Amino acid sequence: MAKILNLETATTNCSVSIADKGDLVCLKEENSANYSHSEQLHVFIEQALQEASMAFSDLDAIAVSKGPGSYTGLRIGVSAAKGLCFSLDVPLISVPTLESMASQLDVSEDEVIVAMLDARRMEVYSAVYDHHGEEIRETRAEVIDAASFMEFSKRPKIHLIGSGAEKCREILPKDRNFIFHTGAFPSSKEMAVLSHKKFETGQFEDVAYFEPYYLKDFILQKKKT
């Protein structure tokens, strides 16, 4: 038995799911541009447990989306996950945000998935996966230009998924085999299978020392006076 609470807060989507042995039991989420995480996350956790007819004591692990993504969003999700792990004495599992989002697509052999989140200006956070969902190029913060992802140009299709795909549409050459999935966003729904696999293989984080994967140093923006 492996009942896992999954938390996804890396982007504007505040998402909570409960899975049993990798099967989704319930899902509560709201994708709001206003970042409702601090108000909604614990409400969604309570609602998900109620809908699944579970108590906190029934949970075997807590999984959290580790990033990259919004600094504040990641902090909220990881803080909640660590607090629950400490109080319930259950293990912490981290799931890469881009890997989870890439798993939304089912692509053919030799096609690749570029999961990407919008960063500032023409920059994105991106990683590349094969049709099995295995990472074939590491996560990077990169500035998009016409030569981006040229190393995959011989692939029959290059699937770009996530909020970073929209800004790529106007920059990348039209004569290459790009498919844009611009409406996709990370969700705890896809975390269900990934967190269960990590639970089965004992891939747990050190609750005391785990930190989100910010990818870049956080820079506090000062308000203009």
Coordinates of N, CA and C in Angstrom, one line a residue:
M1 N 0.8 -1.2 0.0 CA 0.0 0.0 0.0 C 0.9 1.2 0.0
A2 N 0.5 2.2 -0.8 CA 1.2 3.5 -0.8 C 0.3 4.6 -1.1
K3 N -0.2 5.2 -0.1 CA -1.1 6.4 -0.3 C -0.3 7.6 -0.1
I4 N -0.2 8.4 -1.2 CA 0.7 9.5 -1.3 C -0.1 10.8 -1.6
L5 N 0.2 11.8 -0.8 CA -0.3 13.2 -1.0 C 0.7 13.9 -1.9
N6 N 0.2 14.4 -3.1 CA 1.1 15.1 -4.0 C 0.7 16.6 -4.1
L7 N 1.8 17.5 -4.0 CA 1.6 18.9 -3.9 C 2.3 19.5 -5.1
E8 N 1.6 20.3 -5.9 CA 2.2 21.0 -7.0 C 2.0 22.5 -6.9
T9 N 3.0 23.3 -6.7 CA 2.9 24.7 -6.5 C 3.9 25.5 -7.2
A10 N 4.6 24.9 -8.2 CA 5.7 25.5 -8.9 C 5.3 26.7 -9.8
T11 N 4.0 26.7 -10.3 CA 3.6 27.7 -11.2 C 2.3 28.3 -10.6
T12 N 1.5 28.9 -11.5 CA 0.2 29.5 -11.0 C -0.8 28.5 -10.6
N13 N -0.6 27.3 -10.9 CA -1.5 26.2 -10.6 C -1.3 25.7 -9.2
C14 N -2.2 25.9 -8.3 CA -2.2 25.3 -6.9 C -2.9 24.0 -7.0
S15 N -2.2 22.9 -6.9 CA -2.7 21.6 -7.2 C -2.4 20.5 -6.1
V16 N -3.4 19.8 -5.7 CA -3.2 18.8 -4.7 C -3.9 17.5 -5.2
S17 N -3.2 16.4 -5.1 CA -3.9 15.1 -5.4 C -3.5 14.1 -4.4
I18 N -4.3 13.0 -4.3 CA -4.0 11.9 -3.5 C -4.1 10.6 -4.4
A19 N -3.0 9.8 -4.3 CA -3.0 8.6 -5.2 C -2.7 7.4 -4.3
D20 N -3.3 6.3 -4.7 CA -3.1 5.0 -4.0 C -2.4 4.0 -4.9
K21 N -1.2 3.7 -4.6 CA -0.4 2.8 -5.5 C -0.3 3.3 -6.9
G22 N -0.2 4.7 -7.0 CA 0.0 5.3 -8.3 C -1.3 5.6 -9.1
D23 N -2.4 5.2 -8.5 CA -3.7 5.5 -9.1 C -4.3 6.7 -8.5
L24 N -4.8 7.6 -9.3 CA -5.3 8.9 -8.8 C -6.6 8.6 -8.1
V25 N -6.7 9.1 -6.9 CA -8.0 9.0 -6.1 C -8.8 10.3 -6.1
C26 N -8.1 11.4 -6.0 CA -8.8 12.7 -6.1 C -7.8 13.8 -6.5
L27 N -8.4 14.9 -7.0 CA -7.6 16.0 -7.5 C -8.3 17.3 -7.2
K28 N -7.6 18.2 -6.6 CA -8.1 19.6 -6.3 C -7.1 20.6 -6.8
E29 N -7.5 21.5 -7.7 CA -6.6 22.4 -8.2 C -7.3 23.7 -8.7
E30 N -6.5 24.8 -8.7 CA -7.0 26.0 -9.2 C -5.8 26.8 -9.9
N31 N -5.9 27.1 -11.2 CA -4.9 27.7 -11.9 C -5.3 29.2 -12.0
S32 N -4.7 30.0 -11.1 CA -5.0 31.4 -11.0 C -3.8 32.3 -11.2
A33 N -3.9 33.3 -12.0 CA -2.8 34.2 -12.3 C -2.4 34.9 -11.0
N34 N -3.2 35.0 -10.0 CA -3.0 35.7 -8.8 C -2.2 34.9 -7.7
Y35 N -1.8 33.7 -8.1 CA -1.1 32.8 -7.2 C -1.9 32.6 -5.9
S36 N -2.8 31.7 -5.8 CA -3.6 31.5 -4.7 C -3.1 30.5 -3.7
H37 N -1.8 30.1 -3.8 CA -1.2 29.0 -3.1 C -1.4 29.2 -1.6
S38 N -1.0 30.4 -1.1 CA -1.0 30.5 0.4 C -2.4 30.4 1.0
E39 N -3.4 30.8 0.2 CA -4.8 30.7 0.7 C -5.4 29.4 0.4
Q40 N -5.0 28.7 -0.7 CA -5.8 27.5 -1.1 C -5.1 26.2 -0.8
L41 N -3.8 26.2 -0.6 CA -3.1 24.9 -0.5 C -3.6 24.0 0.6
H42 N -3.6 24.5 1.8 CA -4.1 23.7 2.9 C -5.6 23.4 2.9
V43 N -6.3 24.3 2.3 CA -7.8 24.1 2.1 C -7.9 22.9 1.1
F44 N -7.2 22.9 0.0 CA -7.2 21.8 -0.9 C -6.8 20.5 -0.3
I45 N -5.8 20.5 0.5 CA -5.3 19.3 1.2 C -6.5 18.7 2.0
E46 N -7.1 19.5 2.8 CA -8.2 19.1 3.7 C -9.4 18.5 2.8
Q47 N -9.7 19.2 1.7 CA -10.8 18.8 0.9 C -10.4 17.5 0.2
A48 N -9.2 17.3 -0.3 CA -8.8 16.1 -0.9 C -8.9 14.9 0.0
L49 N -8.4 15.1 1.3 CA -8.5 14.0 2.2 C -10.0 13.6 2.5
Q50 N -10.8 14.6 2.6 CA -12.2 14.4 2.8 C -12.9 13.6 1.7
E51 N -12.5 14.1 0.4 CA -13.1 13.4 -0.7 C -12.6 12.0 -0.9
A52 N -11.4 11.7 -0.5 CA -10.8 10.4 -0.5 C -11.2 9.5 0.7
S53 N -11.9 10.1 1.6 CA -12.3 9.4 2.8 C -11.1 8.9 3.6
M54 N -10.1 9.8 3.7 CA -8.8 9.5 4.4 C -8.6 10.5 5.5
A55 N -7.7 10.1 6.4 CA -7.2 11.0 7.4 C -5.7 11.2 7.1
F56 N -5.1 12.2 7.8 CA -3.6 12.4 7.6 C -2.9 11.1 8.0
S57 N -3.4 10.4 9.0 CA -2.7 9.2 9.5 C -2.7 8.1 8.5
D58 N -3.5 8.2 7.4 CA -3.6 7.1 6.4 C -2.4 7.3 5.3
L59 N -1.8 8.5 5.3 CA -0.8 8.8 4.3 C 0.5 8.1 4.6
D60 N 1.1 7.6 3.5 CA 2.4 6.9 3.6 C 3.6 7.7 3.2
A61 N 3.3 8.8 2.5 CA 4.4 9.7 2.1 C 3.7 11.0 1.6
I62 N 4.6 12.0 1.5 CA 4.2 13.3 0.9 C 5.1 13.6 -0.3
A63 N 4.6 13.9 -1.4 CA 5.4 14.3 -2.6 C 5.2 15.7 -2.9
V64 N 6.3 16.4 -3.4 CA 6.2 17.8 -3.7 C 6.9 18.0 -5.0
S65 N 6.4 18.9 -5.8 CA 7.1 19.3 -7.1 C 8.3 20.1 -6.7
K66 N 9.4 19.8 -7.2 CA 10.7 20.3 -6.6 C 11.2 21.5 -7.4
G67 N 10.6 21.8 -8.6 CA 11.1 22.9 -9.4 C 11.8 22.4 -10.7
P68 N 12.2 23.4 -11.5 CA 12.2 24.8 -11.3 C 10.8 25.4 -11.4
G69 N 10.7 26.7 -11.1 CA 9.4 27.4 -11.1 C 9.5 28.7 -10.3
S70 N 8.3 29.1 -9.9 CA 8.2 30.3 -9.1 C 8.8 30.1 -7.7
Y71 N 9.7 31.1 -7.3 CA 10.4 31.0 -6.0 C 9.4 30.9 -4.9
T72 N 8.4 31.8 -4.9 CA 7.4 31.8 -3.8 C 6.6 30.6 -3.8
G73 N 6.1 30.2 -5.0 CA 5.3 29.0 -5.1 C 6.0 27.7 -4.6
L74 N 7.3 27.6 -5.0 CA 8.0 26.4 -4.5 C 8.2 26.4 -3.0
R75 N 8.5 27.6 -2.5 CA 8.7 27.7 -1.0 C 7.5 27.3 -0.3
I76 N 6.3 27.7 -0.8 CA 5.0 27.4 -0.1 C 4.8 25.9 -0.1
G77 N 5.0 25.3 -1.3 CA 4.8 23.8 -1.4 C 5.7 23.0 -0.6
V78 N 7.0 23.3 -0.7 CA 8.0 22.6 0.1 C 7.9 22.7 1.6
S79 N 7.5 23.9 2.0 CA 7.3 24.2 3.4 C 6.2 23.3 4.0
A80 N 5.1 23.3 3.2 CA 3.9 22.5 3.6 C 4.3 21.0 3.6
A81 N 5.0 20.6 2.6 CA 5.3 19.1 2.5 C 6.2 18.7 3.7
K82 N 7.2 19.6 4.0 CA 8.2 19.2 5.0 C 7.5 19.2 6.4
G83 N 6.6 20.2 6.6 CA 5.8 20.3 7.8 C 5.0 19.0 8.1
L84 N 4.3 18.5 7.0 CA 3.5 17.3 7.1 C 4.4 16.1 7.4
C85 N 5.5 16.0 6.7 CA 6.4 14.9 6.9 C 6.9 14.8 8.3
F86 N 7.3 16.0 8.9 CA 7.7 16.0 10.3 C 6.6 15.6 11.2
S87 N 5.4 16.1 11.0 CA 4.3 15.9 12.0 C 3.8 14.4 11.8
L88 N 3.8 13.9 10.6 CA 3.2 12.6 10.4 C 4.3 11.5 10.5
D89 N 5.6 11.9 10.5 CA 6.7 10.9 10.4 C 6.6 10.0 9.2
V90 N 6.5 10.6 8.1 CA 6.4 9.9 6.8 C 7.5 10.5 5.9
P91 N 7.9 9.7 4.9 CA 9.0 10.2 4.0 C 8.6 11.3 3.0
L92 N 9.6 12.1 2.6 CA 9.4 13.1 1.6 C 9.9 12.7 0.2
I93 N 9.1 12.9 -0.8 CA 9.4 12.5 -2.2 C 9.4 13.8 -3.0
S94 N 10.4 14.0 -3.8 CA 10.4 15.2 -4.7 C 10.3 14.7 -6.1
V95 N 9.5 15.4 -6.9 CA 9.3 15.1 -8.3 C 9.7 16.3 -9.2
P96 N 10.6 16.2 -10.1 CA 11.0 17.3 -11.0 C 9.7 17.9 -11.7
T97 N 9.6 19.2 -11.6 CA 8.4 19.8 -12.2 C 8.3 19.6 -13.7
L98 N 9.4 19.7 -14.4 CA 9.4 19.5 -15.9 C 9.1 18.1 -16.3
E99 N 9.7 17.1 -15.6 CA 9.4 15.7 -15.9 C 7.9 15.4 -15.7
S100 N 7.3 15.9 -14.7 CA 5.9 15.7 -14.5 C 5.1 16.3 -15.6
M101 N 5.4 17.5 -16.0 CA 4.7 18.1 -17.1 C 4.9 17.4 -18.4
A102 N 6.1 16.9 -18.7 CA 6.4 16.2 -19.9 C 5.6 14.9 -20.0
S103 N 5.2 14.3 -18.9 CA 4.5 13.0 -18.9 C 3.1 13.2 -19.3
Q104 N 2.6 14.5 -19.5 CA 1.3 14.7 -20.0 C 1.1 14.2 -21.5
L105 N 2.3 14.2 -22.2 CA 2.2 13.8 -23.6 C 2.6 12.4 -23.8
D106 N 1.9 11.8 -24.8 CA 2.3 10.4 -25.3 C 2.7 10.6 -26.7
V107 N 4.0 10.4 -26.9 CA 4.6 10.7 -28.3 C 5.2 9.4 -28.8
S108 N 5.5 9.5 -30.1 CA 6.0 8.3 -30.8 C 7.5 8.2 -30.7
E109 N 8.0 7.0 -31.0 CA 9.4 6.8 -30.9 C 10.2 7.7 -31.8
D110 N 11.3 8.2 -31.3 CA 12.2 9.2 -32.0 C 11.7 10.6 -31.9
E111 N 10.5 10.8 -31.4 CA 10.0 12.2 -31.1 C 10.5 12.6 -29.7
V112 N 10.7 13.9 -29.5 CA 11.1 14.4 -28.2 C 10.2 15.4 -27.6
I113 N 10.2 15.5 -26.3 CA 9.4 16.5 -25.6 C 10.3 17.5 -24.9
V114 N 10.1 18.8 -25.2 CA 10.8 19.8 -24.5 C 9.8 20.5 -23.6
A115 N 9.9 20.1 -22.3 CA 9.1 20.8 -21.3 C 9.7 22.1 -20.9
M116 N 8.9 23.1 -20.8 CA 9.5 24.5 -20.6 C 8.5 25.4 -19.8
L117 N 9.1 26.1 -18.9 CA 8.3 27.1 -18.1 C 8.9 28.5 -18.5
D118 N 8.0 29.4 -18.6 CA 8.3 30.8 -18.9 C 9.1 31.4 -17.8
A119 N 10.2 32.0 -18.1 CA 11.0 32.8 -17.2 C 11.0 34.3 -17.7
R120 N 11.9 35.1 -17.2 CA 11.8 36.5 -17.6 C 12.3 36.7 -19.0
R121 N 11.7 37.7 -19.7 CA 12.1 38.2 -21.0 C 12.1 37.0 -22.0
M122 N 13.1 36.7 -22.7 CA 13.1 35.5 -23.6 C 13.7 34.3 -23.1
E123 N 13.7 34.2 -21.7 CA 14.3 33.0 -21.1 C 13.3 32.0 -20.7
V124 N 13.6 30.7 -20.7 CA 12.8 29.7 -20.2 C 13.6 28.7 -19.4
Y125 N 12.9 28.0 -18.5 CA 13.5 26.8 -17.9 C 13.0 25.6 -18.7
S126 N 14.0 24.8 -19.1 CA 13.6 23.7 -20.0 C 14.4 22.4 -19.8
A127 N 13.8 21.3 -20.2 CA 14.5 20.0 -20.2 C 13.9 19.2 -21.3
V128 N 14.7 18.2 -21.8 CA 14.2 17.4 -22.9 C 14.1 16.0 -22.6
Y129 N 13.0 15.3 -23.0 CA 12.7 14.0 -22.7 C 12.4 13.1 -23.9
D130 N 12.7 11.8 -23.9 CA 12.4 11.0 -25.0 C 11.0 10.4 -24.8
H131 N 10.6 9.5 -25.7 CA 9.2 9.0 -25.7 C 8.9 8.2 -24.5
H132 N 9.9 7.7 -23.8 CA 9.7 7.0 -22.5 C 9.6 7.9 -21.3
G133 N 9.8 9.2 -21.6 CA 9.8 10.2 -20.4 C 11.1 10.2 -19.7
E134 N 12.2 9.7 -20.3 CA 13.5 9.7 -19.8 C 14.2 11.0 -20.2
E135 N 14.9 11.6 -19.3 CA 15.5 12.9 -19.6 C 16.7 12.6 -20.5
I136 N 16.8 13.3 -21.6 CA 17.9 13.2 -22.5 C 18.7 14.5 -22.6
R137 N 18.2 15.5 -22.0 CA 19.0 16.8 -21.9 C 18.6 17.4 -20.6
E138 N 19.6 17.8 -19.8 CA 19.3 18.3 -18.4 C 18.6 19.6 -18.4
T139 N 18.0 19.9 -17.3 CA 17.3 21.2 -17.1 C 18.2 22.4 -17.2
R140 N 17.8 23.4 -17.9 CA 18.6 24.6 -18.1 C 17.7 25.8 -18.0
A141 N 18.4 27.0 -17.6 CA 17.8 28.3 -17.9 C 18.4 28.8 -19.1
E142 N 17.6 29.0 -20.2 CA 18.2 29.4 -21.4 C 17.4 30.5 -22.2
V143 N 18.1 31.3 -22.9 CA 17.5 32.3 -23.7 C 17.2 31.7 -25.1
I144 N 15.9 31.9 -25.5 CA 15.5 31.3 -26.8 C 15.9 32.1 -28.0
D145 N 16.4 31.5 -29.0 CA 16.7 32.1 -30.3 C 16.4 31.1 -31.4
A146 N 16.7 31.5 -32.6 CA 16.4 30.7 -33.8 C 17.1 29.4 -33.8
A147 N 18.2 29.3 -33.1 CA 19.0 28.1 -33.1 C 18.7 27.1 -31.9
S148 N 17.8 27.5 -31.1 CA 17.4 26.7 -29.9 C 16.9 25.3 -30.3
F149 N 17.4 24.3 -29.7 CA 17.0 22.9 -29.9 C 17.4 22.4 -31.2
M150 N 18.4 23.0 -31.9 CA 18.9 22.6 -33.2 C 19.4 21.1 -33.1
E151 N 19.9 20.7 -32.0 CA 20.5 19.4 -31.9 C 19.4 18.3 -32.1
F152 N 18.2 18.7 -32.0 CA 17.1 17.7 -32.2 C 16.3 17.9 -33.5
S153 N 16.9 18.7 -34.4 CA 16.3 19.0 -35.7 C 16.0 17.9 -36.6
K154 N 16.7 16.8 -36.4 CA 16.5 15.6 -37.3 C 15.4 14.7 -36.7
R155 N 14.9 15.0 -35.6 CA 13.8 14.2 -35.0 C 12.5 14.5 -35.8
P156 N 11.6 13.5 -36.0 CA 10.4 13.7 -36.8 C 9.5 14.8 -36.2
K157 N 9.4 14.9 -34.9 CA 8.6 16.0 -34.2 C 9.3 16.4 -32.9
I158 N 9.2 17.7 -32.6 CA 9.8 18.2 -31.4 C 8.6 18.9 -30.7
H159 N 8.1 18.3 -29.6 CA 7.0 18.8 -28.9 C 7.4 19.7 -27.8
L160 N 6.9 20.9 -27.9 CA 7.2 22.0 -26.8 C 5.9 22.1 -26.0
I161 N 6.1 21.9 -24.7 CA 4.9 21.9 -23.8 C 5.2 22.8 -22.6
G162 N 4.2 23.6 -22.3 CA 4.3 24.5 -21.1 C 4.2 25.9 -21.4
S163 N 4.2 26.7 -20.4 CA 4.1 28.2 -20.6 C 5.2 28.8 -21.4
G164 N 6.3 28.2 -21.5 CA 7.4 28.7 -22.3 C 7.3 28.5 -23.7
A165 N 6.3 27.6 -24.1 CA 6.2 27.3 -25.5 C 5.6 28.4 -26.4
E166 N 4.8 29.3 -25.7 CA 4.1 30.3 -26.5 C 5.2 31.3 -27.0
K167 N 6.1 31.7 -26.1 CA 7.1 32.7 -26.6 C 8.1 32.1 -27.6
C168 N 8.2 30.8 -27.7 CA 9.0 30.1 -28.7 C 8.4 30.1 -30.1
R169 N 7.0 30.2 -30.1 CA 6.3 30.1 -31.4 C 6.7 31.2 -32.4
E170 N 7.0 32.4 -31.9 CA 7.4 33.5 -32.8 C 8.9 33.5 -33.1
I171 N 9.7 32.8 -32.3 CA 11.1 32.9 -32.5 C 11.7 31.7 -33.3
L172 N 11.2 30.5 -33.0 CA 11.7 29.3 -33.7 C 11.3 29.2 -35.1
P173 N 12.2 28.7 -36.0 CA 11.9 28.6 -37.4 C 10.7 27.8 -37.8
K174 N 9.9 28.3 -38.7 CA 8.6 27.7 -39.1 C 8.8 26.4 -39.9
D175 N 10.0 26.2 -40.4 CA 10.3 25.1 -41.3 C 10.8 23.9 -40.5
R176 N 10.8 23.9 -39.2 CA 11.2 22.8 -38.4 C 10.0 22.1 -37.8
N177 N 10.2 20.9 -37.3 CA 9.0 20.1 -36.9 C 8.6 20.3 -35.5
F178 N 8.3 21.6 -35.1 CA 7.9 21.9 -33.8 C 6.3 21.8 -33.7
I179 N 5.9 21.1 -32.6 CA 4.5 21.1 -32.2 C 4.4 21.8 -30.9
F180 N 3.5 22.8 -30.8 CA 3.4 23.6 -29.6 C 2.1 23.2 -28.7
H181 N 2.4 22.9 -27.5 CA 1.3 22.6 -26.5 C 1.3 23.7 -25.5
T182 N 0.8 24.8 -25.8 CA 0.9 26.0 -25.0 C 0.0 26.1 -23.8
G183 N -1.1 25.4 -23.8 CA -2.0 25.5 -22.7 C -1.7 24.6 -21.5
A184 N -0.7 23.8 -21.6 CA -0.3 22.9 -20.5 C 0.3 23.6 -19.4
F185 N 0.1 23.0 -18.2 CA 0.8 23.5 -17.0 C 1.0 22.4 -16.0
P186 N 2.0 22.5 -15.1 CA 2.2 21.4 -14.2 C 1.0 21.1 -13.3
S187 N 0.8 19.8 -13.0 CA -0.4 19.5 -12.2 C 0.0 18.3 -11.3
S188 N -0.6 18.2 -10.1 CA -0.3 17.1 -9.2 C -0.9 15.8 -9.8
K189 N -1.7 15.9 -10.8 CA -2.3 14.7 -11.4 C -1.3 13.8 -11.9
E190 N -0.3 14.4 -12.7 CA 0.8 13.6 -13.3 C 1.8 13.1 -12.3
M191 N 1.8 13.8 -11.1 CA 2.8 13.4 -10.1 C 2.4 12.0 -9.5
A192 N 1.2 11.5 -9.6 CA 0.8 10.3 -9.0 C 1.6 9.1 -9.3
V193 N 1.8 8.9 -10.6 CA 2.6 7.8 -11.1 C 4.1 7.9 -10.7
L194 N 4.6 9.1 -10.9 CA 6.0 9.4 -10.7 C 6.4 9.3 -9.2
S195 N 5.6 9.8 -8.3 CA 5.9 9.7 -6.9 C 5.8 8.2 -6.4
H196 N 4.8 7.5 -7.0 CA 4.7 6.1 -6.6 C 6.0 5.3 -7.0
K197 N 6.5 5.6 -8.1 CA 7.7 4.9 -8.6 C 8.9 5.2 -7.6
K198 N 9.0 6.4 -7.2 CA 10.0 6.8 -6.2 C 9.8 6.1 -4.8
F199 N 8.5 6.0 -4.5 CA 8.2 5.4 -3.2 C 8.6 3.9 -3.2
E200 N 8.3 3.2 -4.3 CA 8.7 1.8 -4.5 C 10.2 1.6 -4.4
T201 N 11.0 2.5 -4.9 CA 12.4 2.3 -5.0 C 13.1 3.0 -3.8
G202 N 12.3 3.6 -2.9 CA 12.9 4.2 -1.7 C 13.7 5.5 -2.0
Q203 N 13.3 6.3 -3.0 CA 14.0 7.5 -3.4 C 13.4 8.6 -2.5
F204 N 13.8 8.8 -1.3 CA 13.3 9.8 -0.4 C 14.3 10.9 -0.2
E205 N 13.8 12.1 0.2 CA 14.6 13.2 0.5 C 14.9 13.3 2.0
D206 N 16.0 14.0 2.3 CA 16.2 14.3 3.7 C 15.3 15.5 4.1
V207 N 14.4 15.3 4.9 CA 13.3 16.3 5.2 C 14.0 17.6 5.8
A208 N 15.0 17.4 6.6 CA 15.6 18.6 7.3 C 16.3 19.5 6.3
Y209 N 17.0 18.9 5.3 CA 17.9 19.6 4.4 C 17.4 19.9 3.0
F210 N 16.3 19.3 2.6 CA 15.8 19.4 1.3 C 15.4 20.8 0.9
E211 N 15.8 21.3 -0.2 CA 15.5 22.6 -0.7 C 14.9 22.5 -2.1
P212 N 14.0 23.4 -2.6 CA 13.5 23.3 -3.9 C 14.7 23.6 -4.9
Y213 N 14.4 23.2 -6.2 CA 15.4 23.4 -7.3 C 15.0 24.7 -7.9
Y214 N 15.6 25.8 -7.5 CA 15.3 27.1 -8.0 C 15.9 27.3 -9.4
L215 N 17.0 26.6 -9.7 CA 17.8 26.7 -10.9 C 18.6 28.0 -11.0
K216 N 18.0 29.1 -10.6 CA 18.8 30.4 -10.6 C 18.6 31.0 -9.2
D217 N 19.6 31.8 -8.8 CA 19.5 32.5 -7.5 C 18.3 33.5 -7.6
F218 N 17.6 33.5 -6.5 CA 16.4 34.4 -6.4 C 16.9 35.9 -6.3
I219 N 16.3 36.7 -7.1 CA 16.6 38.1 -7.1 C 15.4 38.9 -6.7
L220 N 15.4 39.6 -5.5 CA 14.3 40.4 -5.1 C 14.2 41.7 -5.9
Q221 N 13.0 41.9 -6.5 CA 12.8 43.0 -7.3 C 12.3 44.2 -6.5
K222 N 13.0 45.3 -6.4 CA 12.6 46.5 -5.7 C 11.5 47.2 -6.4
K223 N 10.5 47.7 -5.7 CA 9.5 48.5 -6.2 C 10.0 49.9 -6.6
K224 N 9.5 50.4 -7.7 CA 9.9 51.7 -8.2 C 9.2 52.8 -7.3
T225 N 10.0 53.8 -7.0 CA 9.4 54.8 -6.1 C 9.3 56.1 -7.0

